[in-house]
Tab-separated table of C-alpha atoms and ligand atoms in Angstrom:
chain	number	residue	atom	x	y	z
A	1	MET	CA	47.719	139.413	32.877
A	2	GLN	CA	43.589	139.112	31.933
A	3	SER	CA	44.070	135.810	32.899
A	4	CYS	CA	45.670	136.238	36.130
A	5	SER	CA	43.009	138.785	37.504
A	6	ARG	CA	40.535	137.340	36.314
A	7	ARG	CA	41.618	133.876	38.629
A	8	LEU	CA	42.041	136.254	41.330
A	9	MET	CA	38.077	137.740	41.200
A	10	THR	CA	36.986	134.164	40.517
A	11	TYR	CA	38.539	133.470	44.050
A	12	LEU	CA	36.946	136.835	45.587
A	13	SER	CA	33.809	136.005	43.642
A	14	GLN	CA	33.164	131.952	44.993
A	15	LYS	CA	35.149	132.856	48.986
A	16	ILE	CA	34.776	136.115	50.191
A	17	GLY	CA	31.039	137.488	50.182
A	18	PHE	CA	29.861	140.603	49.376
A	19	ALA	CA	29.220	141.772	52.991
A	20	ILE	CA	29.990	145.357	53.488
A	21	HIS	CA	32.146	146.624	55.922
A	22	ARG	CA	31.605	150.397	57.224
A	23	ARG	CA	34.953	152.080	58.436
A	24	TYR	CA	34.593	154.263	61.537
A	25	PHE	CA	37.097	157.045	61.708
A	26	CYS	CA	38.656	158.601	64.542
A	27	ASP	CA	36.849	161.349	66.769
A	28	LYS	CA	38.977	161.894	69.371
A	29	ALA	CA	39.881	165.440	70.886
A	30	LYS	CA	43.674	165.994	70.539
A	31	THR	CA	44.210	167.161	73.862
A	32	THR	CA	47.859	166.785	74.964
A	33	LEU	CA	49.325	167.652	71.784
A	34	LYS	CA	50.429	170.981	72.815
A	35	GLY	CA	52.038	169.658	75.842
A	36	ASN	CA	53.456	166.953	73.634
A	37	ALA	CA	55.582	170.003	71.654
A	38	ASN	CA	56.375	171.576	74.760
A	39	ILE	CA	58.302	168.142	76.254
A	40	LEU	CA	59.288	167.481	73.258
A	41	LEU	CA	60.854	170.788	72.176
A	42	LYS	CA	62.464	171.099	75.568
A	43	GLN	CA	64.325	168.058	75.302
A	44	ILE	CA	65.853	168.347	71.551
A	45	GLU	CA	66.899	172.399	72.875
A	46	ALA	CA	68.357	170.933	75.981
A	47	ARG	CA	70.532	167.941	73.553
A	48	ILE	CA	71.216	170.424	70.725
A	49	LEU	CA	72.665	172.775	73.750
A	50	ALA	CA	74.826	170.288	75.435
A	51	ALA	CA	76.297	168.470	72.152
A	52	GLY	CA	74.974	171.121	69.046
A	53	PRO	CA	73.068	170.310	66.131
A	54	ILE	CA	71.662	166.790	65.703
A	55	THR	CA	70.804	164.914	62.433
A	56	VAL	CA	67.178	165.055	61.120
A	57	ALA	CA	67.099	161.066	61.597
A	58	GLU	CA	67.661	161.865	65.223
A	59	TYR	CA	65.473	164.343	65.436
A	60	MET	CA	62.668	162.275	63.611
A	61	LYS	CA	63.185	159.292	66.108
A	62	GLU	CA	62.633	161.909	68.880
A	63	VAL	CA	59.554	163.068	67.558
A	64	LEU	CA	57.981	160.211	66.073
A	65	THR	CA	58.486	157.531	69.176
A	66	ASN	CA	60.267	159.350	72.112
A	67	PRO	CA	58.582	156.892	74.559
A	68	THR	CA	56.541	159.455	76.727
A	69	ALA	CA	55.692	162.001	73.866
A	70	GLY	CA	56.507	160.495	70.189
A	71	TYR	CA	53.674	161.156	67.726
A	72	TYR	CA	52.931	157.742	67.702
A	73	MET	CA	53.039	156.897	70.950
A	74	ASN	CA	50.000	158.058	73.246
A	75	ARG	CA	46.758	158.159	70.277
A	76	ASP	CA	45.197	157.635	67.309
A	77	VAL	CA	46.421	159.836	64.559
A	78	PHE	CA	44.502	158.455	61.358
A	79	GLY	CA	41.107	158.865	59.769
A	80	GLN	CA	39.192	162.329	59.477
A	81	THR	CA	40.136	163.970	62.578
A	82	GLY	CA	43.264	162.434	62.846
A	83	ASP	CA	46.130	163.743	60.833
A	84	PHE	CA	45.916	161.677	57.713
A	85	ILE	CA	43.983	158.580	56.388
A	86	THR	CA	45.682	155.887	54.319
A	87	SER	CA	44.278	153.240	52.037
A	88	PRO	CA	42.990	150.212	54.133
A	89	GLU	CA	41.145	152.744	56.119
A	90	ILE	CA	39.410	154.668	53.150
A	91	SER	CA	38.194	151.279	52.080
A	92	GLN	CA	37.947	147.059	52.786
A	93	MET	CA	38.104	146.419	48.978
A	94	PHE	CA	42.517	147.135	49.535
A	95	GLY	CA	42.684	144.763	52.534
A	96	GLU	CA	40.626	142.465	50.701
A	97	LEU	CA	42.350	142.317	47.166
A	98	ILE	CA	45.860	142.458	49.117
A	99	ALA	CA	44.393	139.310	51.433
A	100	VAL	CA	43.559	137.302	48.073
A	101	TRP	CA	47.078	137.900	46.542
A	102	LEU	CA	48.793	136.616	49.696
A	103	VAL	CA	46.515	133.505	49.340
A	104	ASN	CA	47.387	133.614	45.579
A	105	GLU	CA	51.095	133.917	46.003
A	106	TRP	CA	51.266	131.429	49.074
A	107	THR	CA	49.472	128.858	47.072
A	108	LYS	CA	52.021	129.294	44.636
A	109	CYS	CA	54.857	128.333	47.169
A	110	GLY	CA	53.226	125.068	47.924
A	111	ARG	CA	50.883	126.623	50.988
A	112	PRO	CA	53.494	126.041	53.656
A	113	THR	CA	52.345	125.341	57.384
A	114	PRO	CA	52.351	126.603	59.654
A	115	PHE	CA	53.297	130.179	58.898
A	116	GLN	CA	53.325	133.464	59.791
A	117	ILE	CA	51.888	136.972	58.607
A	118	ALA	CA	54.346	139.599	59.747
A	119	GLU	CA	52.815	143.329	59.451
A	120	LEU	CA	55.433	146.245	60.266
A	121	GLY	CA	53.884	149.491	61.245
A	122	PRO	CA	49.908	147.748	61.237
A	123	GLY	CA	48.202	151.004	62.636
A	124	ARG	CA	44.928	150.781	63.302
A	125	GLY	CA	45.299	147.303	62.522
A	126	THR	CA	42.333	147.579	59.821
A	127	LEU	CA	44.277	146.221	57.192
A	128	MET	CA	45.271	142.583	59.203
A	129	ALA	CA	41.789	142.696	60.745
A	130	ASP	CA	40.243	142.523	56.279
A	131	ILE	CA	43.056	140.089	55.706
A	132	LEU	CA	42.096	137.706	58.521
A	133	ARG	CA	38.539	137.759	57.583
A	134	VAL	CA	39.083	136.935	53.678
A	135	PHE	CA	41.508	133.830	55.139
A	136	SER	CA	39.012	132.507	57.560
A	137	LYS	CA	36.437	132.891	54.319
A	138	PHE	CA	39.376	130.405	52.642
A	139	LYS	CA	39.606	128.038	55.264
A	140	ILE	CA	42.919	129.447	56.327
A	141	ALA	CA	42.607	130.192	60.224
A	142	GLY	CA	43.180	128.981	63.610
A	143	SER	CA	46.953	127.364	63.768
A	144	ASP	CA	47.463	127.368	59.998
A	145	PHE	CA	49.180	130.210	60.829
A	146	SER	CA	50.049	133.424	63.554
A	147	VAL	CA	50.085	137.067	63.280
A	148	SER	CA	53.553	138.611	64.363
A	149	LEU	CA	52.699	142.420	64.117
A	150	VAL	CA	56.067	144.628	64.814
A	151	GLU	CA	54.686	147.925	66.665
A	152	VAL	CA	56.564	150.599	68.667
A	153	SER	CA	52.948	152.597	69.650
A	154	PRO	CA	52.189	151.161	72.942
A	155	TYR	CA	48.946	152.879	72.446
A	156	LEU	CA	48.636	151.723	68.601
A	157	ALA	CA	49.433	148.180	69.673
A	158	GLN	CA	46.115	148.522	72.097
A	159	VAL	CA	44.269	149.819	69.321
A	160	GLN	CA	45.042	146.759	67.007
A	161	GLU	CA	44.385	144.163	70.237
A	162	LYS	CA	40.504	145.255	70.226
A	163	GLN	CA	40.589	145.042	66.603
A	164	LEU	CA	41.792	142.088	66.190
A	165	SER	CA	41.047	140.238	68.696
A	166	PRO	CA	37.974	139.176	71.163
A	167	ARG	CA	40.017	139.062	74.503
A	168	GLN	CA	42.326	140.923	76.697
A	169	ALA	CA	46.034	140.125	75.715
A	170	GLN	CA	48.706	139.031	77.969
A	171	GLU	CA	51.243	141.757	78.741
A	172	ALA	CA	54.818	141.203	78.912
A	173	THR	CA	54.972	140.702	82.407
A	174	LYS	CA	52.659	137.247	82.387
A	175	LEU	CA	54.481	135.907	79.432
A	176	PRO	CA	57.526	133.025	79.696
A	177	GLN	CA	60.733	134.567	80.624
A	178	GLY	CA	62.866	134.814	77.585
A	179	SER	CA	59.614	135.564	74.913
A	180	GLN	CA	60.853	138.034	72.166
A	181	HIS	CA	57.314	139.272	71.763
A	182	TYR	CA	55.854	142.207	74.394
A	183	LYS	CA	52.061	140.781	74.138
A	184	GLN	CA	50.145	137.793	72.390
A	185	SER	CA	46.348	137.169	72.461
A	186	ILE	CA	44.175	134.835	69.944
A	187	SER	CA	42.423	136.680	67.138
A	188	PHE	CA	39.050	136.134	65.928
A	189	TYR	CA	39.579	133.489	63.864
A	190	GLY	CA	41.093	131.298	66.600
A	191	SER	CA	44.691	132.190	65.586
A	192	GLN	CA	48.428	133.329	67.710
A	193	VAL	CA	48.556	137.172	67.479
A	194	ARG	CA	52.053	138.635	69.072
A	195	TRP	CA	53.983	142.111	68.977
A	196	TYR	CA	57.185	142.671	68.639
A	197	ASN	CA	59.649	145.447	68.594
A	198	HIS	CA	61.696	144.417	65.836
A	199	VAL	CA	61.880	142.277	62.723
A	200	ALA	CA	64.700	140.320	64.066
A	201	ASP	CA	62.619	139.197	67.026
A	202	LEU	CA	60.260	137.645	64.829
A	203	PRO	CA	60.050	133.740	64.891
A	204	ARG	CA	62.006	131.838	62.101
A	205	THR	CA	59.398	130.405	59.805
A	206	PHE	CA	57.533	130.699	56.188
A	207	THR	CA	56.716	135.099	56.559
A	208	LEU	CA	54.358	136.532	54.298
A	209	PHE	CA	55.460	140.184	55.229
A	210	LEU	CA	53.788	143.195	54.967
A	211	ALA	CA	54.388	146.816	55.679
A	212	HIS	CA	51.949	149.625	54.487
A	213	GLU	CA	52.810	152.963	55.041
A	214	PHE	CA	55.586	151.673	57.428
A	215	PHE	CA	59.088	153.117	55.677
A	216	ASP	CA	57.917	156.602	55.477
A	217	ALA	CA	57.856	156.888	59.006
A	218	LEU	CA	61.707	155.657	59.331
A	219	PRO	CA	64.054	158.566	59.835
A	220	ILE	CA	66.201	159.760	56.905
A	221	HIS	CA	69.277	161.728	56.793
A	222	LYS	CA	69.434	164.833	54.485
A	223	LEU	CA	72.755	165.374	52.717
A	224	VAL	CA	73.491	168.395	49.947
A	225	LYS	CA	76.549	169.105	47.838
A	226	VAL	CA	78.299	172.087	48.204
A	227	ASP	CA	81.603	173.575	47.252
A	228	GLN	CA	84.014	171.127	49.686
A	229	GLY	CA	81.948	167.705	48.408
A	230	TRP	CA	78.870	166.142	50.187
A	231	ARG	CA	77.414	167.586	53.765
A	232	GLU	CA	74.694	166.678	56.251
A	233	VAL	CA	71.633	168.718	56.808
A	234	LEU	CA	71.421	169.233	60.661
A	235	ILE	CA	68.543	170.829	63.245
A	236	ASP	CA	69.997	173.704	64.904
A	237	LEU	CA	68.568	175.726	67.558
A	238	ASN	CA	68.440	179.339	66.626
A	239	ARG	CA	69.581	181.362	69.892
A	240	GLU	CA	67.283	184.571	69.524
A	241	ASP	CA	64.819	183.016	69.131
A	242	LEU	CA	64.774	179.428	70.535
A	243	THR	CA	63.128	178.265	67.458
A	244	LEU	CA	64.456	175.499	65.397
A	245	ARG	CA	66.785	175.549	61.767
A	246	PHE	CA	68.397	174.117	59.350
A	247	VAL	CA	72.039	174.174	59.250
A	248	ILE	CA	74.907	172.621	56.830
A	249	SER	CA	77.660	170.199	58.947
A	250	ARG	CA	80.981	171.785	58.582
A	251	ASP	CA	82.641	168.624	58.167
A	252	ARG	CA	81.607	165.351	56.047
A	253	THR	CA	79.381	162.820	58.709
A	254	PRO	CA	78.647	159.340	58.791
A	255	ALA	CA	75.541	159.457	56.450
A	256	CYS	CA	77.710	161.131	53.870
A	257	LEU	CA	78.843	157.076	53.328
A	258	TYR	CA	75.094	156.208	52.019
A	259	ARG	CA	75.309	158.067	48.748
A	260	LEU	CA	76.441	156.599	45.691
A	261	ASP	CA	79.839	157.718	44.117
A	262	ASN	CA	77.987	158.166	40.605
A	263	GLU	CA	75.186	160.324	42.465
A	264	SER	CA	73.657	163.217	40.055
A	265	ARG	CA	71.751	164.785	41.991
A	266	GLU	CA	73.046	167.701	45.012
A	267	GLU	CA	70.143	167.545	47.094
A	268	LEU	CA	69.378	163.731	48.538
A	269	GLU	CA	67.798	161.320	51.889
A	270	VAL	CA	69.346	158.639	52.878
A	271	SER	CA	67.648	156.174	55.357
A	272	PRO	CA	69.977	153.654	57.438
A	273	GLN	CA	67.006	152.218	58.923
A	274	SER	CA	65.179	151.301	56.092
A	275	LEU	CA	68.149	149.019	54.266
A	276	ILE	CA	68.683	147.143	57.792
A	277	ILE	CA	65.102	146.413	57.912
A	278	THR	CA	64.797	145.605	54.372
A	279	GLN	CA	68.201	143.168	55.203
A	280	ALA	CA	66.452	141.496	57.393
A	281	MET	CA	63.648	140.728	56.220
A	282	ALA	CA	65.023	139.627	52.568
A	283	ALA	CA	67.652	137.557	54.922
A	284	ARG	CA	64.245	135.586	56.260
A	285	ILE	CA	62.980	135.345	52.893
A	286	HIS	CA	65.734	133.778	51.654
A	287	GLN	CA	66.591	131.245	55.201
A	288	ASP	CA	63.221	130.440	56.178
A	289	GLY	CA	61.243	131.236	52.823
A	290	GLY	CA	58.239	133.941	52.958
A	291	ILE	CA	57.018	137.447	50.270
A	292	GLY	CA	57.573	140.814	51.174
A	293	LEU	CA	55.162	143.402	50.362
A	294	VAL	CA	55.426	147.081	50.623
A	295	ILE	CA	53.848	149.666	49.624
A	296	ASP	CA	54.248	153.050	50.232
A	297	TYR	CA	55.130	156.367	48.611
A	298	GLY	CA	57.432	156.632	46.875
A	299	HIS	CA	60.437	156.834	44.073
A	300	GLU	CA	62.974	155.138	42.351
A	301	GLY	CA	66.305	157.412	43.772
A	302	ASP	CA	65.353	160.690	41.666
A	303	LYS	CA	63.871	163.001	44.524
A	304	THR	CA	65.227	165.373	46.405
A	305	ASP	CA	63.656	166.941	49.283
A	306	THR	CA	60.381	165.009	50.644
A	307	PHE	CA	61.049	165.230	54.226
A	308	ARG	CA	57.719	167.106	55.772
A	309	GLY	CA	55.177	167.338	58.555
A	310	PHE	CA	51.381	166.256	58.299
A	311	LYS	CA	48.897	168.012	60.270
A	312	ASN	CA	44.984	167.822	59.893
A	313	HIS	CA	45.489	166.415	56.746
A	314	LYS	CA	47.481	169.759	55.649
A	315	LEU	CA	51.228	170.261	55.080
A	316	HIS	CA	53.218	171.530	58.422
A	317	ASP	CA	56.405	172.888	58.901
A	318	PRO	CA	58.395	170.101	60.283
A	319	LEU	CA	60.382	171.681	62.805
A	320	VAL	CA	57.494	173.710	64.274
A	321	ASP	CA	55.627	172.312	67.433
A	322	PRO	CA	57.378	168.901	67.131
A	323	GLY	CA	55.154	166.029	68.313
A	324	THR	CA	52.453	167.760	67.049
A	325	ALA	CA	51.985	166.454	63.416
A	326	ASP	CA	53.386	163.327	61.385
A	327	LEU	CA	56.972	163.614	59.789
A	328	THR	CA	57.306	161.260	57.032
A	329	ALA	CA	59.556	161.318	53.576
A	330	ASP	CA	59.157	159.706	50.257
A	331	VAL	CA	60.626	156.286	50.718
A	332	ASP	CA	63.428	155.606	48.279
A	333	PHE	CA	62.454	152.598	46.689
A	334	SER	CA	65.633	152.199	44.591
A	335	ALA	CA	67.601	151.702	47.774
A	336	LEU	CA	65.121	149.200	49.151
A	337	LYS	CA	65.199	146.729	46.354
A	338	TRP	CA	69.520	147.684	46.776
A	339	ALA	CA	68.955	146.634	50.167
A	340	ALA	CA	67.059	142.959	49.183
A	341	THR	CA	69.394	142.512	46.587
A	342	HIS	CA	73.190	143.133	48.324
A	343	PRO	CA	73.274	140.505	50.963
A	344	ARG	CA	75.194	141.689	54.463
A	345	THR	CA	79.091	140.566	53.588
A	346	PHE	CA	78.796	138.332	56.987
A	347	GLU	CA	75.515	136.119	56.063
A	348	ASP	CA	75.204	133.453	53.903
A	349	TRP	CA	72.282	134.709	51.697
A	350	LYS	CA	71.511	134.814	48.023
A	351	ALA	CA	70.063	138.003	46.933
A	352	ASN	CA	65.736	138.094	46.844
A	353	LEU	CA	64.089	138.750	43.700
A	354	THR	CA	61.874	141.956	43.684
A	355	PHE	CA	59.128	142.788	41.451
A	356	GLY	CA	57.804	146.730	41.030
A	357	THR	CA	57.522	149.297	41.766
A	358	VAL	CA	54.127	149.577	40.308
A	359	ASP	CA	51.617	152.316	40.848
A	360	GLN	CA	48.773	151.398	43.501
A	361	LYS	CA	46.374	152.387	40.639
A	362	ASP	CA	48.175	149.502	38.063
A	363	PHE	CA	48.504	147.069	41.065
A	364	LEU	CA	44.479	147.209	42.092
A	365	THR	CA	43.639	147.540	38.698
A	366	ARG	CA	45.158	144.182	37.908
A	367	VAL	CA	44.060	141.905	40.856
A	368	GLY	CA	40.132	143.017	39.846
A	369	ILE	CA	39.022	146.238	42.240
A	370	ASN	CA	36.568	146.744	39.757
A	371	LEU	CA	34.953	144.073	39.395
A	372	ARG	CA	35.018	144.152	43.143
A	373	LEU	CA	33.392	147.765	43.459
A	374	GLU	CA	30.707	146.477	41.053
A	375	GLN	CA	30.227	143.237	43.510
A	376	LEU	CA	29.534	145.587	45.966
A	377	LEU	CA	27.591	147.533	44.887
A	378	ALA	CA	25.286	145.004	43.509
A	379	SER	CA	24.972	143.752	46.863
A	380	CYS	CA	24.431	147.043	48.109
A	381	ARG	CA	21.016	149.197	49.058
A	382	ASP	CA	21.995	152.340	51.110
A	383	GLU	CA	22.646	155.089	48.486
A	384	ASP	CA	25.437	156.867	50.710
A	385	VAL	CA	27.095	153.980	51.259
A	386	ALA	CA	27.307	153.023	47.239
A	387	LEU	CA	28.318	157.240	47.289
A	388	ASN	CA	31.261	156.286	49.875
A	389	LEU	CA	32.038	153.071	48.016
A	390	LYS	CA	32.581	155.224	44.364
A	391	SER	CA	34.312	157.589	45.952
A	392	ALA	CA	36.831	155.250	47.968
A	393	HIS	CA	37.682	153.618	44.560
A	394	LYS	CA	38.522	156.900	42.994
A	395	MET	CA	40.587	157.865	45.681
A	396	LEU	CA	42.587	154.416	45.555
A	397	THR	CA	43.007	154.345	42.034
A	398	ASP	CA	42.839	158.206	40.824
A	399	PRO	CA	46.389	159.207	39.737
A	400	MET	CA	45.372	162.603	40.993
A	401	GLU	CA	44.993	160.802	44.266
A	402	MET	CA	46.712	157.995	45.582
A	403	GLY	CA	47.049	155.922	41.887
A	404	SER	CA	50.303	157.447	41.026
A	405	LYS	CA	51.659	158.355	44.413
A	406	PHE	CA	51.177	154.906	46.055
A	407	LYS	CA	53.437	152.063	45.097
A	408	PHE	CA	53.793	148.137	45.815
A	409	LEU	CA	57.231	146.338	45.687
A	410	ALA	CA	57.606	142.859	45.918
A	411	LEU	CA	60.296	140.597	47.318
A	412	TYR	CA	60.223	136.658	46.477
A	413	PRO	CA	63.308	134.192	47.560
A	414	SER	CA	65.813	133.401	44.380
A	415	VAL	CA	64.895	129.518	44.595
A	416	MET	CA	61.672	130.845	42.949
A	417	GLU	CA	63.196	132.464	40.231
A	418	LYS	CA	62.077	129.699	37.334
A	419	ILE	CA	58.367	129.535	38.455
A	420	LEU	CA	57.601	133.120	38.593
A	421	GLU	CA	58.899	133.246	35.277
A	422	ARG	CA	55.992	131.406	34.317
A	423	TYR	CA	54.048	132.615	36.597
A	424	PRO	CA	54.494	136.477	37.578
A	425	PRO	CA	52.840	137.979	40.819
A	426	PRO	CA	49.679	139.133	39.712
A	427	GLY	CA	49.506	143.154	39.727
A	428	PHE	CA	53.137	143.086	39.002
A	429	VAL	CA	52.614	142.695	34.696
B	1	LIG	N1	50.472	150.296	58.400
B	1	LIG	C1	48.902	151.185	58.519
B	1	LIG	C2	49.923	152.403	59.556
B	1	LIG	C3	50.514	153.580	58.967
B	1	LIG	S1	51.321	154.454	60.156
B	1	LIG	C4	47.943	151.668	57.824
B	1	LIG	O1	48.372	152.100	56.728
B	1	LIG	O2	46.784	152.428	58.206
B	1	LIG	C5	53.511	153.671	60.531
B	1	LIG	C6	52.791	152.989	62.016
B	1	LIG	O3	54.185	152.514	62.184
B	1	LIG	C7	51.992	153.178	63.281
B	1	LIG	O4	51.739	152.023	63.463
B	1	LIG	C8	53.313	153.389	64.115
B	1	LIG	O5	53.336	153.220	64.929
B	1	LIG	C9	54.739	152.174	63.626
B	1	LIG	N2	56.043	153.070	63.074
B	1	LIG	C10	56.366	153.552	63.506
B	1	LIG	N3	57.627	153.247	63.381
B	1	LIG	C11	58.074	152.595	63.939
B	1	LIG	C12	59.114	151.768	64.498
B	1	LIG	N4	60.224	152.387	64.402
B	1	LIG	N5	59.001	150.465	64.643
B	1	LIG	C13	57.721	149.347	64.961
B	1	LIG	N6	56.774	150.595	64.065
B	1	LIG	C14	56.892	152.217	64.230
């Protein structure tokens, strides 16, 4: 444990330098939000009036990714004046340590080239920008690898483009016919950057997968046990005041099949879309080689009701003003591990190996965040910047803040079993 951490830090000290990169926060006024709520509420109302109550998953999908008014689709939602802030937006230390971890694990795989780094749900592109900077310090740049971003939001794809690339990207209309990606550019360090809609569209090559706060945004179904057995929680319209409300399905719905027979909870959430994406990622890792790192808030299959809204950093009723608040649910990591280790029957792939989950505070401490903080403080001449660095470190690692809530899960191909027995992944042991 000590030696992994020390080896990583030796890399850091020798290669990645001591420059401090300030974080900027979103300061755009949220002018379109009320409009969003009206458009979405009308569409949801019409749908319920026409065909009856909808599932929580249908509601989440509509509210978050409706092409015209979805929460993520047309604005920046992060930072102090947004609705929530994420670890890479808090400090460069987070992305730097992940980058060093990736270099270490890629080296363990024999440094195959060319490879791709595929990030699911890259937000503002801040984590990827930190990773590319560190990779360039290790002289991994240019055609050694490409960057693949799986992003549903055209607005955020534009923000990512500005963050990662000095040139304007080529949009879909200018791309060769049959391209799987919808836009492409070249990064500041000379690597191809391409944007995709789905994991299944990614090129077939060795891949370092990353998903930070991605799975919590994917739709969930809510199930509840009643006297007659399992039923689904649906969303209906209260005809008297036209507000949305939860109701329980009269009969079993298809989502009820997703709970285990020996389930002891009376209420739970399932995310079939998360399982499908994890299986797709695991299949690629098995077939083409690669590693997956999933980071999110979540649990090991023991929580019951975690569906909630966030607006201006505060809890918000998820059924009020849809489209103006983030909707999220804790990630069920036990379900993701099940998906990574249960091959789809029609495909010939072996189960991935999984490591974790471990708490963020343990992962970051083991890979050297304390030493990294010391290094940055030693090169810092500005008292405010030093204070910011210290408070970022606390926010990322304190169990009362993000330290225990956020978990790390890693996926590896089964062929690496023997190597990993000797050299387990840093941060996980
Ligand atoms: N990883 C970033 C952003 C997290 S927010 C960070 O930690 O700062 C969730 C991200 O996932 C956003 O970029 C959002 O647009 C994207 N997203 C949400 N649902 C998606 C889907 N179904 N497919 C692809 N991207 C999605």
